[in-house]
Short mmCIF file of C-alpha atoms in Angstrom, two decimals:
data_model
loop_
_atom_site.label_atom_id
_atom_site.label_comp_id
_atom_site.label_asym_id
_atom_site.label_seq_id
_atom_site.Cartn_x
_atom_site.Cartn_y
_atom_site.Cartn_z
CA MET A 13 2.77 -33.91 3.35
CA ALA A 14 6.61 -33.13 3.83
CA SER A 15 7.08 -34.36 0.00
CA THR A 16 4.31 -31.90 -1.26
CA LEU A 17 5.75 -29.14 0.52
CA VAL A 18 9.17 -29.85 -1.06
CA ASP A 19 7.68 -30.23 -4.31
CA ALA A 20 5.73 -26.79 -4.02
CA ARG A 21 8.96 -25.19 -2.95
CA GLU A 22 11.11 -26.69 -5.87
CA ARG A 23 8.39 -25.45 -8.44
CA LEU A 24 8.22 -21.86 -7.01
CA SER A 25 12.02 -21.80 -6.98
CA ALA A 26 12.80 -23.33 -10.24
CA PRO A 27 12.92 -19.96 -12.21
CA ALA A 28 15.18 -18.53 -9.77
CA ARG A 29 17.88 -20.85 -10.91
CA LEU A 30 17.98 -19.20 -14.27
CA PRO A 31 20.62 -16.32 -14.56
CA SER A 32 18.35 -14.44 -17.14
CA PHE A 33 15.50 -14.46 -14.80
CA ARG A 34 17.21 -13.40 -11.86
CA LEU A 35 18.29 -10.40 -13.75
CA LEU A 36 14.86 -9.53 -15.07
CA TRP A 37 13.74 -9.87 -11.36
CA LEU A 38 16.19 -7.54 -10.03
CA GLY A 39 15.76 -5.24 -12.91
CA GLN A 40 12.07 -4.97 -12.74
CA SER A 41 12.05 -4.49 -8.90
CA LEU A 42 14.42 -1.71 -9.32
CA SER A 43 12.37 0.01 -11.79
CA LEU A 44 9.30 -0.22 -9.63
CA LEU A 45 11.18 1.08 -6.71
CA GLY A 46 12.33 4.03 -8.93
CA ASP A 47 8.61 4.50 -9.42
CA GLY A 48 8.01 4.72 -6.04
CA PHE A 49 10.78 7.11 -5.74
CA SER A 50 9.83 9.31 -8.59
CA TYR A 51 6.13 9.72 -7.00
CA ILE A 52 7.45 10.98 -3.75
CA ALA A 53 10.07 13.15 -5.37
CA PHE A 54 7.73 15.04 -7.76
CA SER A 55 5.08 15.36 -4.86
CA TRP A 56 7.70 16.83 -2.32
CA ILE A 57 9.53 19.02 -4.50
CA THR A 58 6.29 20.26 -6.20
CA LEU A 59 4.34 21.11 -2.88
CA GLY A 60 7.75 22.63 -1.57
CA LEU A 61 8.24 24.85 -4.80
CA THR A 62 4.65 26.13 -5.07
CA GLN A 63 3.02 25.31 -1.50
CA SER A 64 -0.08 24.26 -3.84
CA THR A 65 -1.85 21.12 -3.94
CA LEU A 66 -3.47 22.39 -7.22
CA ALA A 67 0.06 22.47 -8.91
CA LEU A 68 0.66 19.14 -7.60
CA GLY A 69 -2.45 18.01 -9.42
CA TYR A 70 -1.04 19.26 -12.68
CA VAL A 71 1.99 17.71 -12.33
CA LEU A 72 0.73 14.20 -11.58
CA ALA A 73 -2.02 14.60 -14.57
CA PHE A 74 0.96 15.66 -16.62
CA GLN A 75 2.69 12.43 -15.88
CA ALA A 76 -0.70 10.16 -16.11
CA VAL A 77 -1.93 11.19 -19.41
CA PRO A 78 1.13 10.90 -21.41
CA ARG A 79 1.43 7.43 -20.26
CA ALA A 80 -2.30 6.39 -20.90
CA LEU A 81 -2.06 7.94 -24.30
CA LEU A 82 1.01 6.20 -25.46
CA THR A 83 0.76 2.78 -23.88
CA LEU A 84 -0.78 1.30 -27.18
CA VAL A 85 2.40 2.84 -29.06
CA GLY A 86 4.47 1.12 -26.26
CA GLY A 87 2.95 -2.26 -26.84
CA SER A 88 3.24 -1.92 -30.61
CA LEU A 89 6.91 -1.07 -30.47
CA SER A 90 7.61 -3.85 -28.05
CA ASP A 91 6.10 -6.49 -30.53
CA LYS A 92 8.18 -4.89 -33.43
CA TRP A 93 11.59 -4.58 -31.72
CA SER A 94 11.67 -6.74 -28.70
CA SER A 95 10.43 -6.42 -25.03
CA ARG A 96 14.20 -6.43 -23.86
CA THR A 97 15.40 -3.62 -25.98
CA LEU A 98 12.30 -1.37 -24.97
CA MET A 99 12.73 -2.00 -21.50
CA LYS A 100 16.61 -1.40 -21.67
CA LEU A 101 16.13 1.85 -23.76
CA SER A 102 13.21 2.95 -21.45
CA SER A 103 15.16 2.68 -18.51
CA TRP A 104 18.38 4.50 -19.20
CA ALA A 105 15.94 7.33 -20.59
CA ARG A 106 14.20 7.55 -17.17
CA ALA A 107 17.54 7.62 -15.54
CA ALA A 108 18.88 10.45 -17.54
CA LEU A 109 15.69 12.36 -17.17
CA MET A 110 15.60 11.92 -13.29
CA ALA A 111 19.13 12.78 -13.15
CA ALA A 112 18.71 15.84 -15.10
CA VAL A 113 15.99 16.97 -12.69
CA GLY A 114 17.84 16.37 -9.81
CA LEU A 115 20.81 18.33 -10.87
CA ALA A 116 18.46 21.12 -11.83
CA GLY A 117 16.80 20.90 -8.25
CA LEU A 118 20.18 21.16 -6.66
CA ALA A 119 21.13 24.04 -8.76
CA GLY A 120 17.80 25.84 -7.51
CA SER A 121 16.72 26.25 -11.03
CA LEU A 122 13.61 24.08 -11.15
CA THR A 123 10.36 25.73 -12.05
CA LEU A 124 6.69 24.62 -11.99
CA TRP A 125 6.59 24.51 -16.02
CA MET A 126 10.04 22.35 -15.90
CA LEU A 127 8.54 19.88 -13.44
CA CYS A 128 5.35 19.55 -15.72
CA CYS A 129 7.50 18.75 -18.77
CA ALA A 130 9.59 16.17 -17.04
CA ALA A 131 6.53 14.50 -15.51
CA ALA A 132 5.07 14.21 -19.05
CA ALA A 133 8.39 12.87 -20.39
CA PHE A 134 8.65 10.41 -17.68
CA GLY A 135 4.97 9.26 -18.01
CA ALA A 136 5.48 9.11 -21.98
CA VAL A 137 8.91 6.91 -21.68
CA ASP A 138 7.10 4.66 -18.77
CA ALA A 139 4.41 3.90 -21.41
CA PHE A 140 7.16 2.02 -23.38
CA PHE A 141 8.39 0.23 -20.59
CA GLN A 142 4.93 -1.18 -18.86
CA PRO A 143 3.86 -3.42 -21.93
CA ALA A 144 7.29 -4.68 -22.33
CA ARG A 145 7.85 -5.45 -18.61
CA ALA A 146 4.63 -7.42 -18.70
CA SER A 147 5.32 -9.42 -22.16
CA ILE A 148 9.08 -10.27 -21.81
CA LEU A 149 8.68 -13.46 -19.49
CA PRO A 150 8.01 -16.11 -22.06
CA SER A 151 11.18 -15.24 -24.11
CA VAL A 152 13.13 -15.71 -20.53
CA VAL A 153 11.45 -18.93 -19.25
CA ASP A 154 9.23 -21.74 -20.65
CA LYS A 155 5.95 -22.34 -20.69
CA GLU A 156 5.77 -24.76 -17.68
CA GLN A 157 7.85 -22.25 -15.50
CA LEU A 158 5.07 -19.17 -16.42
CA ALA A 159 3.27 -19.50 -13.09
CA PRO A 160 5.95 -19.75 -10.83
CA ALA A 161 7.85 -17.01 -12.44
CA ASN A 162 4.92 -14.63 -12.46
CA ALA A 163 4.53 -15.28 -8.75
CA LEU A 164 8.20 -14.30 -8.06
CA LEU A 165 8.12 -11.18 -10.31
CA ALA A 166 4.68 -10.16 -8.44
CA VAL A 167 6.25 -10.61 -4.87
CA GLY A 168 9.30 -8.43 -6.18
CA THR A 169 6.71 -5.86 -7.50
CA LYS A 170 4.56 -5.77 -4.20
CA VAL A 171 7.66 -5.66 -2.00
CA ALA A 172 9.18 -2.83 -4.41
CA ALA A 173 5.65 -0.91 -4.29
CA VAL A 174 5.91 -0.63 -0.41
CA LEU A 175 9.52 0.30 -0.21
CA GLY A 176 9.80 2.66 -3.01
CA PRO A 177 7.69 5.31 -1.35
CA ALA A 178 8.87 4.49 2.23
CA VAL A 179 12.38 4.71 1.02
CA GLY A 180 11.85 7.73 -1.13
CA GLY A 181 10.30 9.41 1.95
CA MET A 182 13.16 8.96 4.04
CA VAL A 183 15.67 10.13 1.52
CA VAL A 184 13.67 13.55 1.44
CA ALA A 185 13.35 13.56 5.02
CA PHE A 186 17.09 13.07 5.38
CA SER A 187 18.41 15.25 2.69
CA ASN A 188 15.93 16.99 0.11
CA ALA A 189 13.76 15.99 -2.63
CA PRO A 190 16.31 16.46 -5.47
CA VAL A 191 18.68 13.97 -4.00
CA ALA A 192 15.50 11.48 -4.18
CA PHE A 193 15.60 12.17 -8.14
CA LEU A 194 19.30 11.30 -8.28
CA VAL A 195 18.69 8.20 -6.30
CA ASP A 196 15.72 7.28 -8.55
CA GLY A 197 17.98 7.89 -11.59
CA VAL A 198 20.48 5.25 -10.40
CA CYS A 199 17.71 2.72 -9.82
CA PHE A 200 16.44 3.00 -13.38
CA ALA A 201 20.28 2.97 -14.52
CA LEU A 202 20.91 -0.21 -12.55
CA CYS A 203 17.37 -1.63 -14.38
CA GLY A 204 18.74 -1.18 -17.69
CA LEU A 205 22.06 -2.68 -16.77
CA CYS A 206 20.07 -5.98 -15.59
CA VAL A 207 17.88 -5.93 -18.45
CA ALA A 208 20.83 -5.63 -20.66
CA GLY A 209 22.27 -8.72 -19.41
CA VAL A 210 19.10 -10.80 -19.87
CA ARG A 211 19.54 -13.45 -22.69
CA THR A 212 16.18 -14.20 -24.11
CA LEU A 213 14.87 -17.43 -25.96
CA PRO A 214 14.40 -17.16 -29.79
CA ARG A 215 10.87 -16.39 -30.95
CA PRO A 216 9.04 -19.42 -32.05
CA VAL A 217 6.83 -17.49 -34.51
CA ALA A 218 8.21 -14.86 -36.82
CA GLU A 219 6.55 -11.42 -36.83
CA GLY A 220 3.29 -11.38 -38.66
CA GLU A 221 3.32 -15.29 -39.00
CA GLY A 222 0.86 -17.83 -37.58
CA PRO A 223 -1.87 -17.36 -34.96
CA ALA A 224 -2.13 -17.60 -31.11
CA ALA A 225 -2.31 -21.21 -29.83
CA ASP A 226 -5.87 -22.31 -30.32
CA GLY A 227 -6.62 -18.61 -30.97
CA PRO A 228 -8.40 -16.89 -34.10
CA ALA A 229 -6.68 -17.94 -37.34
CA ASP A 230 -7.29 -14.68 -39.31
CA SER A 231 -6.17 -12.09 -37.00
CA ALA A 232 -2.84 -13.01 -35.23
CA GLY A 233 -1.10 -10.00 -36.46
CA PRO A 234 -0.64 -7.65 -39.11
CA PRO A 235 0.41 -9.03 -42.63
CA LYS A 236 3.73 -8.33 -43.57
CA ALA A 237 2.70 -5.53 -46.07
CA GLU A 238 1.23 -3.62 -43.01
CA VAL A 239 4.02 -1.81 -41.37
CA SER A 240 2.85 1.42 -40.26
CA LEU A 241 2.32 1.99 -36.60
CA GLY A 242 -1.17 2.66 -36.84
CA ALA A 243 -1.75 -0.59 -38.57
CA ARG A 244 -0.06 -2.27 -35.92
CA ILE A 245 -2.05 -1.02 -33.25
CA ARG A 246 -5.18 -1.79 -35.27
CA ALA A 247 -3.94 -5.42 -35.65
CA GLY A 248 -3.59 -5.48 -31.91
CA LEU A 249 -7.21 -4.33 -31.11
CA ARG A 250 -8.44 -6.52 -33.73
CA TYR A 251 -6.90 -9.59 -32.15
CA ALA A 252 -7.57 -8.67 -28.70
CA PHE A 253 -11.52 -8.19 -29.28
CA GLU A 254 -12.20 -10.85 -32.08
CA ASP A 255 -11.20 -13.73 -29.47
CA PRO A 256 -14.04 -14.32 -26.83
CA ARG A 257 -11.56 -15.64 -24.41
CA ILE A 258 -9.36 -12.44 -24.57
CA ARG A 259 -12.44 -10.36 -24.46
CA THR A 260 -13.46 -11.97 -21.16
CA ILE A 261 -9.98 -11.45 -19.70
CA LEU A 262 -10.22 -7.57 -20.75
CA ALA A 263 -13.88 -7.11 -19.44
CA VAL A 264 -13.09 -8.97 -16.15
CA ASP A 265 -9.82 -6.87 -15.86
CA ALA A 266 -11.99 -3.90 -16.39
CA ALA A 267 -14.69 -4.76 -13.78
CA VAL A 268 -12.17 -5.80 -11.07
CA THR A 269 -10.52 -2.45 -11.51
CA PHE A 270 -13.44 -0.53 -11.32
CA CYS A 271 -14.30 -2.52 -8.22
CA GLN A 272 -10.76 -2.02 -7.01
CA ALA A 273 -9.87 1.64 -7.59
CA GLY A 274 -12.53 3.35 -5.86
CA PRO A 275 -13.39 0.87 -3.20
CA PHE A 276 -9.77 0.33 -2.06
CA THR A 277 -9.07 3.70 -2.15
CA VAL A 278 -12.38 6.01 -1.31
CA GLY A 279 -13.97 2.97 0.14
CA PHE A 280 -11.40 1.86 2.78
CA ALA A 281 -10.45 5.48 3.80
CA THR A 282 -14.38 5.99 4.48
CA LEU A 283 -14.62 2.51 6.15
CA ALA A 284 -11.72 3.02 8.45
CA LYS A 285 -12.73 6.55 9.51
CA VAL A 286 -16.61 6.62 9.63
CA ASP A 287 -17.74 2.73 10.08
CA LEU A 288 -14.81 1.35 12.09
CA HIS A 289 -14.48 4.56 13.99
CA GLY A 290 -10.64 4.21 13.37
CA GLY A 291 -7.84 6.46 12.25
CA SER A 292 -5.08 6.37 9.81
CA ALA A 293 -3.66 3.19 11.47
CA THR A 294 -6.86 1.40 10.88
CA LEU A 295 -6.50 2.39 6.98
CA GLY A 296 -2.86 1.47 7.08
CA LEU A 297 -4.12 -2.16 8.51
CA LEU A 298 -6.80 -2.74 5.76
CA ASN A 299 -4.18 -1.62 2.99
CA GLY A 300 -1.71 -3.98 4.65
CA ALA A 301 -4.05 -6.90 5.01
CA LEU A 302 -4.95 -6.53 1.31
CA ALA A 303 -1.27 -6.51 0.13
CA GLY A 304 -0.28 -9.42 2.79
CA GLY A 305 -3.20 -11.48 1.35
CA ALA A 306 -2.22 -10.87 -2.40
CA MET A 307 1.31 -11.79 -1.62
CA LEU A 308 0.24 -14.99 0.13
CA GLY A 309 -2.03 -15.93 -2.59
CA THR A 310 0.69 -15.20 -5.50
CA LEU A 311 3.03 -17.42 -3.55
CA VAL A 312 0.40 -20.38 -3.03
CA GLY A 313 -0.61 -19.91 -6.88
CA GLY A 314 3.18 -20.11 -8.01
CA ALA A 315 3.53 -23.37 -6.04
CA VAL A 316 0.60 -25.24 -7.38
CA GLY A 317 1.75 -27.63 -10.02
CA SER A 318 -1.65 -28.22 -11.87
CA ARG A 319 -3.12 -26.13 -14.35
CA PRO A 320 -6.63 -24.88 -13.61
CA ARG A 321 -9.15 -24.08 -15.84
CA ILE A 322 -8.65 -20.42 -16.02
CA GLY A 323 -12.21 -19.43 -17.10
CA LEU A 324 -13.67 -21.15 -14.19
CA LEU A 325 -10.91 -19.46 -11.82
CA ILE A 326 -11.71 -16.39 -13.09
CA ALA A 327 -15.42 -16.67 -12.46
CA ALA A 328 -14.49 -17.99 -8.89
CA LEU A 329 -12.42 -14.61 -8.31
CA ALA A 330 -15.31 -12.23 -9.41
CA GLY A 331 -17.62 -14.08 -7.25
CA TRP A 332 -15.30 -14.27 -4.44
CA LEU A 333 -14.73 -10.39 -4.73
CA ALA A 334 -18.25 -10.02 -4.90
CA ILE A 335 -18.98 -11.77 -1.60
CA GLY A 336 -16.05 -9.93 0.14
CA THR A 337 -17.29 -6.58 -1.33
CA GLY A 338 -20.49 -6.82 0.12
CA LEU A 339 -19.57 -8.26 3.55
CA LEU A 340 -17.59 -4.95 3.71
CA GLY A 341 -20.51 -2.87 3.53
CA LEU A 342 -22.05 -4.93 6.48
CA VAL A 343 -19.25 -5.55 8.66
CA GLY A 344 -18.98 -3.63 11.99
CA ASN A 345 -15.73 -4.37 13.43
CA THR A 346 -12.02 -4.03 12.36
CA ALA A 347 -11.23 -7.77 12.97
CA GLY A 348 -14.10 -8.64 10.80
CA ALA A 349 -12.90 -5.83 8.08
CA LEU A 350 -9.24 -7.12 8.06
CA ALA A 351 -10.34 -10.68 7.67
CA THR A 352 -12.51 -10.05 4.67
CA VAL A 353 -9.75 -7.87 2.82
CA LEU A 354 -7.29 -10.37 3.67
CA ALA A 355 -9.24 -13.11 1.90
CA MET A 356 -10.18 -10.76 -1.12
CA GLY A 357 -6.50 -10.00 -1.50
CA PHE A 358 -5.51 -13.75 -1.52
CA GLY A 359 -7.82 -14.61 -4.05
CA MET A 360 -6.69 -11.56 -6.16
CA GLY A 361 -2.92 -12.87 -5.80
CA PHE A 362 -3.72 -16.43 -6.43
CA GLN A 363 -5.89 -15.76 -9.74
CA GLY A 364 -3.38 -13.25 -11.03
CA VAL A 365 -0.73 -15.57 -11.22
CA PHE A 366 -2.65 -17.98 -13.45
CA GLY A 367 -4.35 -15.11 -15.46
CA LEU A 368 -1.36 -13.59 -16.48
CA SER A 369 0.22 -16.87 -17.13
CA TRP A 370 -2.49 -17.82 -19.64
CA ILE A 371 -2.19 -14.53 -21.71
CA GLN A 372 1.59 -15.02 -21.96
CA ARG A 373 1.10 -18.94 -22.93
CA THR A 374 -1.65 -18.37 -25.23
CA ILE A 375 -1.26 -15.24 -27.28
CA ASP A 376 1.09 -15.26 -30.05
CA GLY A 377 4.36 -13.67 -29.08
CA SER A 378 4.17 -11.15 -32.11
CA VAL A 379 1.01 -9.50 -30.81
CA LEU A 380 1.39 -10.03 -27.03
CA SER A 381 2.46 -6.67 -26.02
CA ARG A 382 -0.23 -4.91 -28.07
CA VAL A 383 -2.79 -7.07 -26.59
CA ILE A 384 -1.38 -6.45 -22.97
CA SER A 385 -1.10 -2.51 -23.64
CA VAL A 386 -4.93 -2.68 -24.40
CA ASP A 387 -5.49 -4.08 -21.07
CA MET A 388 -3.62 -1.52 -19.53
CA VAL A 389 -5.26 1.22 -21.25
CA ILE A 390 -8.71 0.06 -20.52
CA GLY A 391 -7.52 -0.08 -16.63
CA TYR A 392 -6.14 3.55 -17.05
CA ALA A 393 -9.66 4.97 -18.26
CA VAL A 394 -11.73 2.72 -15.64
CA ALA A 395 -9.68 3.60 -12.54
CA PRO A 396 -10.44 7.44 -12.47
CA LEU A 397 -14.32 6.70 -13.44
CA SER A 398 -14.28 4.15 -10.28
CA LEU A 399 -12.75 6.92 -8.13
CA ILE A 400 -15.58 9.52 -9.25
CA VAL A 401 -18.49 7.09 -8.93
CA CYS A 402 -17.28 5.61 -5.59
CA GLY A 403 -16.64 9.18 -4.30
CA ALA A 404 -20.40 10.13 -5.12
CA LEU A 405 -21.64 6.96 -3.60
CA ALA A 406 -19.40 7.15 -0.48
CA GLN A 407 -21.17 10.48 0.51
CA SER A 408 -24.41 8.19 1.54
CA GLY A 409 -21.86 5.75 3.29
CA THR A 410 -20.00 2.98 2.44
CA ALA A 411 -22.87 0.41 2.03
CA PRO A 412 -24.33 1.48 -1.38
CA MET A 413 -20.70 1.81 -2.54
CA PHE A 414 -19.74 -1.67 -1.78
CA ALA A 415 -23.15 -2.97 -2.87
CA VAL A 416 -23.00 -1.58 -6.47
CA SER A 417 -19.15 -2.97 -6.55
CA ALA A 418 -20.45 -6.37 -5.49
CA ALA A 419 -23.37 -6.20 -8.10
CA VAL A 420 -20.86 -5.45 -10.75
CA LEU A 421 -18.58 -8.56 -9.71
CA ALA A 422 -21.49 -11.00 -9.40
CA VAL A 423 -22.73 -10.02 -12.91
CA THR A 424 -19.38 -10.43 -14.23
CA ALA A 425 -19.16 -14.01 -12.85
CA ILE A 426 -22.43 -14.80 -13.98
CA GLY A 427 -21.70 -13.58 -17.43
CA ILE A 428 -18.16 -15.74 -17.57
CA LEU A 429 -20.07 -18.83 -16.41
CA SER A 430 -22.69 -18.47 -19.23
CA SER A 431 -19.99 -18.80 -21.93
CA ARG A 432 -18.79 -22.45 -22.76
CA THR A 433 -15.98 -21.46 -24.49
CA VAL A 434 -14.58 -19.21 -21.51
CA ARG A 435 -15.78 -21.83 -18.92
CA GLU A 436 -13.42 -24.36 -20.86
CA MET A 437 -10.23 -21.91 -21.08
CA ARG A 438 -7.25 -23.68 -19.55
#
């Protein structure tokens, strides 16, 4: 037992011995910390300036829409130039933007239209960072280290996602919102410096040459003659949807996003207040249990030495979440709800390590960022739909909403198991 634990710890810590991975980990964590700062800063300064929640909605929408519209462009450019280059330039652009907004705020010259423009610019630049962030890892560590490296990055992501809004709120509370923008700019500038220090491995396949490992032979990327941005985006879409295994990953991600965005926001809030007769503390416990379970599952997944069948693992996750979601509609006490949510988070964290590692290991490097950007855009489209549908269903109680989510996940699991090609994915 002791030997097994030592081996697991060694596997999990192996990527951290690489200087470039440590810089990447720190850079990504700083960027996500900055994202949390920016959300608090934009929200607080907008409300302070306008006293209007409608105005806040406009500002947040101005940030979200360009990000969704330009993500495919960001994925295409990341494949053309390099993920490292795009991450570095995007980080420094966000740093300059946040510093400018902070200085304008301290000077008292900020207006609503300026905030909307800044939010739109931030969302647009962020669209170039996110696909690059998800696709750079195969050029930093070898394939055998992808799972533990993804686990360590995911832990940093989750910690930063919690600390960013919390620390941002403290900065606003003890100073003011413009100062939070300046601190935000420092985070992004440091991220850019960290990424600039990363030394990447050479790409094994040149741009536009060769298919992914055991992938479709005729759609690995655009031919060398196709150099336009539109052609590159179309090639990425074609690559993603012609391979049944990648289509399955996209479909499962869409189903999980649909059954997570609404049920874990609208559903948790309604469950805490109405069914469990609690308050904001109960809601916080539910979200904490989900995050804690996901972090534990991520660490366990990163420490596993074997490479499971990813198709069966994805089906198991969908079934696991279906059971958990169904139980949430029936559970009548806080302890049972917390245990269920903790188990669901564990499954999501565990599978997430292997799912992302499979994508990074299997898809050709010349098209990887484009495929990841397709997955992101689908998530951007499904999430608001889930919020609307779950909001409508929750008016009749949490049971119908959780039942619909469980049914979607169960059908997804059955669909995965019905395909031999997908079942045998490794």
